[in-house]
Amino acid sequence: MRWSCKRSVTMAAVFLLLTILYLMLPLEFRSTGEQVWQGRTVSSSALWVDKGGYLPLNVSYQLLAGTPPTKQKYLTIGLCSVSRPKGTYLISTLSSIFSRSSPAELSSMVVVVLLADFDAQWRETTLGEITATFPSQLEAEQLLVVHAPKQYYPPLTGLKRNYNDNADRVTFRSKQNVDYSFLLQFCAGRSLLYLQLEDDVSCSQNFLSAIRGRVQQQEVVGGVPWATLEFSALGYIGKLYHSEHLPLLSRFLFLFYQEMPCDFLFSHFRVLLTQGEAIRFTPSLFQHMGSYSSFLGTFNKLKDEDFEADLYTNPPADVYSDIPAYENHVAAMAWSPGTGTFFWGRSPFSGNHLTVAFKQPAVVTGIIVVTGSAEGRDQLASATVELGLHPVTEKTGLGITCQEFYSVGDLQGGKMNMTDIHKKRSGHASSCLKIRVTANQNDWVIIRKIRITTEEE
């Protein structure tokens, strides 16, 4: 009886001690294993990096303009901006984001701008331009402007000169990595998804709806977890992440800030999260519009050839080819704009063709042809593009062709982008377009896009 009583007292004391220790823990450690935010349940294991002091990121932010939304959004758009020796594009970029979005889309997003320059005068001037240009967006909790003081940055000089970059270049790209790191950390948890842009881009119309549709497509059709979805072929533009991954990505950039440029690090991060191959959607939703880099004002002519400001539609037509198609990648898919639509044919011979027969004659003013994969494989090495007059039935029974064809030009590097075609042929209406192979090719061929612009007769 004495032993039983003593045991009870001991157990009670242990229980009391555990209770006291539990109550002394910070609130974030007293979770039930899940956090519920705006109707979406997020496993707390995905946010482990923000708990328990793991990999602490010591930074405090100055909120320069705007009010953080009280409810979680669908999408946060983040971008950093610094002074440029030859002009700025920030206001144009923000104008493109807001003007190319519907009211419903704007209510589902928040844009975060990190003014990352240490020049206080530049920040004050830029902040004045932002507040004067976008007062309604600031008031509607759709735009936030922040700054991370210099004191929180690691050393930016005397760093490792990997890739044989000169010291100025190493400092520039290393600071850029830290800028992105701080931006991502600030944006974590503000939305379900996070989109990275640069401060010199233009956007497609209704890009958020396009992103939402393609995310749903990836989750339903792909069924494979993803770390990054890409909506532009260039640099660090149009890269989409799960918000719950941002704390990890932020620390990853900070830890390796001096090792390599940010776009290299982002690719490594994707692989570390077990997404081996890039997942890129076309047409691209964002275009690089800056002519001069923020690094020493050097000229920068990068353009995304897959960008479509407004998703186009070609005129109705019948499309066929005598190049054997692989699986369901038939010729008509080169004529249909959209994600994952392309013609994929086996090794073509000289004289093989892909022919487009218009339902109604049209005055063709411009032609764009893009062959090869996004990685540059399976380009059509040698071919000419022709327009045709006087439709007739093709002798082999494949479809409608034309009695007379004239050459518009040859593909260069597997591509063509030609304008003002109608001025060279006195505005004659065409009934056919043909891509004709002019040399045998061992590699297979992908015709990724055919787009024409027309003029009414």
Tab-separated table of N, CA and C in Angstrom, residues 132-241:
chain	number	residue	atom	x	y	z
A	132	ALA	N	2.694	56.910	-56.231
A	132	ALA	CA	1.932	57.833	-57.070
A	132	ALA	C	1.231	57.106	-58.213
A	133	THR	N	1.801	56.005	-58.682
A	133	THR	CA	1.259	55.303	-59.842
A	133	THR	C	0.235	54.247	-59.464
A	134	PHE	N	0.392	53.629	-58.280
A	134	PHE	CA	-0.460	52.489	-57.920
A	134	PHE	C	-1.149	52.674	-56.560
A	135	PRO	N	-1.804	53.816	-56.344
A	135	PRO	CA	-2.453	54.016	-55.031
A	135	PRO	C	-3.585	53.031	-54.780
A	136	SER	N	-4.366	52.713	-55.804
A	136	SER	CA	-5.507	51.810	-55.595
A	136	SER	C	-5.038	50.397	-55.280
A	137	GLN	N	-3.970	49.939	-55.913
A	137	GLN	CA	-3.447	48.601	-55.637
A	137	GLN	C	-2.863	48.515	-54.233
A	138	LEU	N	-2.216	49.590	-53.782
A	138	LEU	CA	-1.695	49.612	-52.413
A	138	LEU	C	-2.837	49.575	-51.408
A	139	GLU	N	-3.888	50.329	-51.684
A	139	GLU	CA	-5.028	50.375	-50.763
A	139	GLU	C	-5.782	49.046	-50.744
A	140	ALA	N	-5.813	48.350	-51.878
A	140	ALA	CA	-6.554	47.092	-51.978
A	140	ALA	C	-5.753	45.885	-51.494
A	141	GLU	N	-4.584	46.124	-50.897
A	141	GLU	CA	-3.727	45.051	-50.379
A	141	GLU	C	-3.248	44.116	-51.492
A	142	GLN	N	-3.026	44.693	-52.673
A	142	GLN	CA	-2.533	43.926	-53.815
A	142	GLN	C	-1.059	44.201	-54.099
A	143	LEU	N	-0.468	45.142	-53.371
A	143	LEU	CA	0.919	45.522	-53.610
A	143	LEU	C	1.596	45.872	-52.296
A	144	LEU	N	2.776	45.275	-52.089
A	144	LEU	CA	3.608	45.559	-50.925
A	144	LEU	C	4.998	45.952	-51.399
A	145	VAL	N	5.583	46.940	-50.738
A	145	VAL	CA	6.947	47.358	-51.046
A	145	VAL	C	7.761	47.260	-49.762
A	146	VAL	N	8.874	46.517	-49.818
A	146	VAL	CA	9.680	46.276	-48.621
A	146	VAL	C	11.150	46.499	-48.934
A	147	HIS	N	11.954	46.544	-47.855
A	147	HIS	CA	13.406	46.699	-47.973
A	147	HIS	C	14.069	45.939	-46.834
A	148	ALA	N	15.193	45.300	-47.144
A	148	ALA	CA	16.012	44.631	-46.130
A	148	ALA	C	17.310	45.415	-45.977
A	149	PRO	N	17.576	45.998	-44.808
A	149	PRO	CA	18.763	46.839	-44.630
A	149	PRO	C	20.069	46.088	-44.873
A	150	LYS	N	21.087	46.841	-45.228
A	150	LYS	CA	22.394	46.285	-45.579
A	150	LYS	C	23.011	45.489	-44.443
A	151	GLN	N	22.695	45.838	-43.223
A	151	GLN	CA	23.329	45.185	-42.072
A	151	GLN	C	23.025	43.692	-42.006
A	152	TYR	N	21.973	43.233	-42.676
A	152	TYR	CA	21.604	41.819	-42.633
A	152	TYR	C	22.271	41.002	-43.742
A	153	TYR	N	22.991	41.664	-44.635
A	153	TYR	CA	23.637	40.960	-45.742
A	153	TYR	C	24.976	40.369	-45.304
A	154	PRO	N	25.345	39.214	-45.828
A	154	PRO	CA	26.676	38.660	-45.582
A	154	PRO	C	27.712	39.442	-46.382
A	155	PRO	N	29.000	39.122	-46.236
A	155	PRO	CA	30.027	39.823	-47.021
A	155	PRO	C	29.772	39.698	-48.516
A	156	LEU	N	29.964	40.810	-49.246
A	156	LEU	CA	29.698	40.832	-50.682
A	156	LEU	C	30.942	41.125	-51.509
A	157	THR	N	32.093	41.265	-50.860
A	157	THR	CA	33.355	41.474	-51.566
A	157	THR	C	34.360	40.448	-51.079
A	158	GLY	N	35.399	40.263	-51.881
A	158	GLY	CA	36.419	39.287	-51.528
A	158	GLY	C	35.920	37.855	-51.578
A	159	LEU	N	34.960	37.571	-52.460
A	159	LEU	CA	34.338	36.250	-52.531
A	159	LEU	C	35.043	35.360	-53.545
A	160	LYS	N	34.679	34.082	-53.535
A	160	LYS	CA	35.250	33.105	-54.462
A	160	LYS	C	34.904	33.485	-55.909
A	161	ARG	N	35.889	33.388	-56.788
A	161	ARG	CA	35.659	33.756	-58.189
A	161	ARG	C	35.397	32.502	-59.009
A	162	ASN	N	34.302	31.830	-58.714
A	162	ASN	CA	33.913	30.666	-59.507
A	162	ASN	C	33.572	31.098	-60.935
A	163	TYR	N	33.709	30.170	-61.878
A	163	TYR	CA	33.424	30.400	-63.296
A	163	TYR	C	34.301	31.493	-63.900
A	164	ASN	N	35.389	31.804	-63.200
A	164	ASN	CA	36.338	32.815	-63.665
A	164	ASN	C	35.690	34.182	-63.857
A	165	ASP	N	34.588	34.437	-63.141
A	165	ASP	CA	33.959	35.757	-63.187
A	165	ASP	C	34.869	36.783	-62.523
A	166	ASN	N	34.824	38.020	-63.022
A	166	ASN	CA	35.609	39.054	-62.350
A	166	ASN	C	34.954	39.426	-61.022
A	167	ALA	N	35.664	40.151	-60.202
A	167	ALA	CA	35.210	40.427	-58.840
A	167	ALA	C	33.893	41.190	-58.819
A	168	ASP	N	33.716	42.159	-59.732
A	168	ASP	CA	32.472	42.931	-59.770
A	168	ASP	C	31.284	42.037	-60.102
A	169	ARG	N	31.490	41.123	-61.041
A	169	ARG	CA	30.405	40.210	-61.412
A	169	ARG	C	30.055	39.290	-60.258
A	170	VAL	N	31.063	38.787	-59.545
A	170	VAL	CA	30.809	37.905	-58.401
A	170	VAL	C	30.017	38.647	-57.328
A	171	THR	N	30.392	39.879	-57.057
A	171	THR	CA	29.661	40.671	-56.058
A	171	THR	C	28.219	40.878	-56.492
A	172	PHE	N	28.018	41.213	-57.768
A	172	PHE	CA	26.665	41.458	-58.269
A	172	PHE	C	25.789	40.216	-58.135
A	173	ARG	N	26.264	39.072	-58.634
A	173	ARG	CA	25.420	37.877	-58.612
A	173	ARG	C	25.250	37.320	-57.203
A	174	SER	N	26.241	37.512	-56.348
A	174	SER	CA	26.109	37.039	-54.968
A	174	SER	C	25.079	37.860	-54.213
A	175	LYS	N	25.119	39.185	-54.396
A	175	LYS	CA	24.099	40.021	-53.761
A	175	LYS	C	22.714	39.694	-54.301
A	176	GLN	N	22.622	39.414	-55.598
A	176	GLN	CA	21.329	39.058	-56.180
A	176	GLN	C	20.763	37.804	-55.518
A	177	ASN	N	21.614	36.819	-55.242
A	177	ASN	CA	21.155	35.611	-54.547
A	177	ASN	C	20.591	35.944	-53.179
A	178	VAL	N	21.261	36.844	-52.452
A	178	VAL	CA	20.773	37.213	-51.119
A	178	VAL	C	19.480	38.022	-51.240
A	179	ASP	N	19.406	38.907	-52.243
A	179	ASP	CA	18.154	39.641	-52.475
A	179	ASP	C	16.985	38.674	-52.633
A	180	TYR	N	17.157	37.678	-53.486
A	180	TYR	CA	16.103	36.687	-53.708
A	180	TYR	C	15.808	35.907	-52.432
A	181	SER	N	16.857	35.577	-51.700
A	181	SER	CA	16.664	34.836	-50.450
A	181	SER	C	15.765	35.605	-49.491
A	182	PHE	N	16.062	36.896	-49.307
A	182	PHE	CA	15.261	37.717	-48.399
A	182	PHE	C	13.838	37.916	-48.930
A	183	LEU	N	13.707	38.074	-50.251
A	183	LEU	CA	12.377	38.227	-50.846
A	183	LEU	C	11.531	36.983	-50.608
A	184	LEU	N	12.093	35.804	-50.853
A	184	LEU	CA	11.362	34.552	-50.668
A	184	LEU	C	10.949	34.365	-49.219
A	185	GLN	N	11.846	34.688	-48.306
A	185	GLN	CA	11.533	34.534	-46.887
A	185	GLN	C	10.355	35.416	-46.492
A	186	PHE	N	10.323	36.649	-47.010
A	186	PHE	CA	9.215	37.552	-46.692
A	186	PHE	C	7.895	37.044	-47.267
A	187	CYS	N	7.958	36.425	-48.452
A	187	CYS	CA	6.739	36.001	-49.150
A	187	CYS	C	6.198	34.663	-48.655
A	188	ALA	N	6.976	33.909	-47.905
A	188	ALA	CA	6.551	32.577	-47.479
A	188	ALA	C	5.244	32.644	-46.691
A	189	GLY	N	4.304	31.795	-47.048
A	189	GLY	CA	3.059	31.678	-46.308
A	189	GLY	C	1.991	32.674	-46.679
A	190	ARG	N	2.259	33.602	-47.595
A	190	ARG	CA	1.256	34.615	-47.942
A	190	ARG	C	0.268	34.115	-48.991
A	191	SER	N	0.559	32.962	-49.594
A	191	SER	CA	-0.307	32.423	-50.643
A	191	SER	C	-0.037	30.936	-50.774
A	192	LEU	N	-0.822	30.292	-51.619
A	192	LEU	CA	-0.592	28.868	-51.889
A	192	LEU	C	0.592	28.667	-52.822
A	193	LEU	N	0.728	29.578	-53.807
A	193	LEU	CA	1.783	29.469	-54.806
A	193	LEU	C	2.569	30.770	-54.869
A	194	TYR	N	3.802	30.662	-55.346
A	194	TYR	CA	4.678	31.833	-55.460
A	194	TYR	C	5.260	31.870	-56.862
A	195	LEU	N	5.215	33.050	-57.504
A	195	LEU	CA	5.746	33.245	-58.853
A	195	LEU	C	6.875	34.258	-58.802
A	196	GLN	N	8.035	33.867	-59.344
A	196	GLN	CA	9.181	34.768	-59.387
A	196	GLN	C	9.253	35.475	-60.727
A	197	LEU	N	9.328	36.793	-60.681
A	197	LEU	CA	9.545	37.605	-61.878
A	197	LEU	C	10.773	38.482	-61.676
A	198	GLU	N	11.232	39.084	-62.753
A	198	GLU	CA	12.244	40.123	-62.673
A	198	GLU	C	11.565	41.464	-62.889
A	199	ASP	N	12.314	42.545	-62.696
A	199	ASP	CA	11.684	43.876	-62.728
A	199	ASP	C	11.693	44.500	-64.115
A	200	ASP	N	11.860	43.667	-65.148
A	200	ASP	CA	11.852	44.203	-66.523
A	200	ASP	C	11.154	43.228	-67.467
A	201	VAL	N	9.901	42.897	-67.140
A	201	VAL	CA	9.153	41.932	-67.944
A	201	VAL	C	7.777	42.491	-68.290
A	202	SER	N	7.188	41.922	-69.330
A	202	SER	CA	5.783	42.160	-69.658
A	202	SER	C	5.043	40.833	-69.572
A	203	CYS	N	3.727	40.897	-69.394
A	203	CYS	CA	2.928	39.716	-69.092
A	203	CYS	C	1.894	39.454	-70.186
A	204	SER	N	1.526	38.198	-70.325
A	204	SER	CA	0.405	37.834	-71.180
A	204	SER	C	-0.907	38.235	-70.512
A	205	GLN	N	-1.923	38.441	-71.341
A	205	GLN	CA	-3.239	38.751	-70.820
A	205	GLN	C	-3.764	37.580	-70.004
A	206	ASN	N	-4.282	37.879	-68.808
A	206	ASN	CA	-4.878	36.859	-67.924
A	206	ASN	C	-3.906	35.725	-67.615
A	207	PHE	N	-2.664	36.083	-67.337
A	207	PHE	CA	-1.641	35.072	-67.060
A	207	PHE	C	-1.959	34.253	-65.816
A	208	LEU	N	-2.616	34.862	-64.813
A	208	LEU	CA	-2.921	34.097	-63.603
A	208	LEU	C	-3.885	32.960	-63.903
A	209	SER	N	-4.902	33.220	-64.711
A	209	SER	CA	-5.842	32.157	-65.061
A	209	SER	C	-5.152	31.046	-65.840
A	210	ALA	N	-4.206	31.432	-66.718
A	210	ALA	CA	-3.451	30.424	-67.452
A	210	ALA	C	-2.609	29.578	-66.504
A	211	ILE	N	-1.987	30.220	-65.520
A	211	ILE	CA	-1.195	29.477	-64.537
A	211	ILE	C	-2.079	28.533	-63.736
A	212	ARG	N	-3.220	29.039	-63.294
A	212	ARG	CA	-4.123	28.194	-62.508
A	212	ARG	C	-4.554	26.957	-63.300
A	213	GLY	N	-4.880	27.157	-64.578
A	213	GLY	CA	-5.307	26.035	-65.403
A	213	GLY	C	-4.198	25.020	-65.605
A	214	ARG	N	-2.985	25.481	-65.773
A	214	ARG	CA	-1.881	24.563	-66.029
A	214	ARG	C	-1.422	23.867	-64.754
A	215	VAL	N	-1.574	24.523	-63.618
A	215	VAL	CA	-1.306	23.839	-62.351
A	215	VAL	C	-2.306	22.705	-62.149
A	216	GLN	N	-3.571	22.977	-62.420
A	216	GLN	CA	-4.588	21.934	-62.311
A	216	GLN	C	-4.315	20.807	-63.293
A	217	GLN	N	-3.911	21.163	-64.502
A	217	GLN	CA	-3.580	20.154	-65.503
A	217	GLN	C	-2.430	19.285	-65.022
A	218	GLN	N	-1.399	19.909	-64.458
A	218	GLN	CA	-0.239	19.156	-63.996
A	218	GLN	C	-0.603	18.205	-62.866
A	219	GLU	N	-1.481	18.654	-61.977
A	219	GLU	CA	-1.840	17.832	-60.822
A	219	GLU	C	-2.781	16.704	-61.203
A	220	VAL	N	-3.643	16.945	-62.206
A	220	VAL	CA	-4.606	15.917	-62.605
A	220	VAL	C	-3.987	14.928	-63.581
A	221	VAL	N	-3.321	15.480	-64.616
A	221	VAL	CA	-2.781	14.623	-65.672
A	221	VAL	C	-1.443	14.029	-65.260
A	222	GLY	N	-0.541	14.891	-64.749
A	222	GLY	CA	0.784	14.405	-64.410
A	222	GLY	C	0.777	13.483	-63.211
A	223	GLY	N	0.112	13.912	-62.161
A	223	GLY	CA	0.030	13.097	-60.962
A	223	GLY	C	1.337	12.960	-60.214
A	224	VAL	N	2.395	13.664	-60.651
A	224	VAL	CA	3.713	13.564	-60.020
A	224	VAL	C	3.986	14.869	-59.282
A	225	PRO	N	4.421	14.815	-58.026
A	225	PRO	CA	4.726	16.055	-57.300
A	225	PRO	C	5.780	16.882	-58.035
A	226	TRP	N	5.596	18.176	-58.043
A	226	TRP	CA	6.532	19.064	-58.727
A	226	TRP	C	7.090	20.085	-57.751
A	227	ALA	N	8.293	20.544	-58.056
A	227	ALA	CA	8.928	21.584	-57.246
A	227	ALA	C	8.900	22.932	-57.955
A	228	THR	N	9.044	22.907	-59.284
A	228	THR	CA	9.076	24.144	-60.066
A	228	THR	C	8.327	23.938	-61.379
A	229	LEU	N	7.460	24.879	-61.714
A	229	LEU	CA	6.850	24.942	-63.041
A	229	LEU	C	7.357	26.220	-63.707
A	230	GLU	N	7.668	26.123	-64.992
A	230	GLU	CA	8.287	27.242	-65.684
A	230	GLU	C	7.346	27.786	-66.762
A	231	PHE	N	7.155	29.103	-66.724
A	231	PHE	CA	6.283	29.774	-67.676
A	231	PHE	C	7.051	30.776	-68.542
A	232	SER	N	8.360	30.650	-68.568
A	232	SER	CA	9.225	31.407	-69.457
A	232	SER	C	10.518	30.624	-69.617
A	233	ALA	N	11.149	30.794	-70.769
A	233	ALA	CA	12.398	30.082	-71.033
A	233	ALA	C	13.610	30.837	-70.511
A	234	LEU	N	13.427	32.067	-70.060
A	234	LEU	CA	14.557	32.929	-69.754
A	234	LEU	C	14.830	33.033	-68.259
A	235	GLY	N	16.112	32.954	-67.909
A	235	GLY	CA	16.611	33.299	-66.586
A	235	GLY	C	15.723	32.890	-65.433
A	236	TYR	N	15.479	33.859	-64.550
A	236	TYR	CA	14.633	33.589	-63.397
A	236	TYR	C	13.316	34.332	-63.541
A	237	ILE	N	12.690	34.156	-64.713
A	237	ILE	CA	11.401	34.773	-65.028
A	237	ILE	C	10.352	33.678	-65.122
A	238	GLY	N	9.208	33.901	-64.470
A	238	GLY	CA	8.080	32.989	-64.638
A	238	GLY	C	8.282	31.622	-64.016
A	239	LYS	N	8.988	31.546	-62.903
A	239	LYS	CA	9.200	30.278	-62.212
A	239	LYS	C	8.225	30.202	-61.029
A	240	LEU	N	7.485	29.088	-60.951
A	240	LEU	CA	6.414	28.933	-59.975
A	240	LEU	C	6.808	27.895	-58.929
A	241	TYR	N	6.525	28.212	-57.650
A	241	TYR	CA	6.858	27.326	-56.533
A	241	TYR	C	5.660	27.174	-55.604
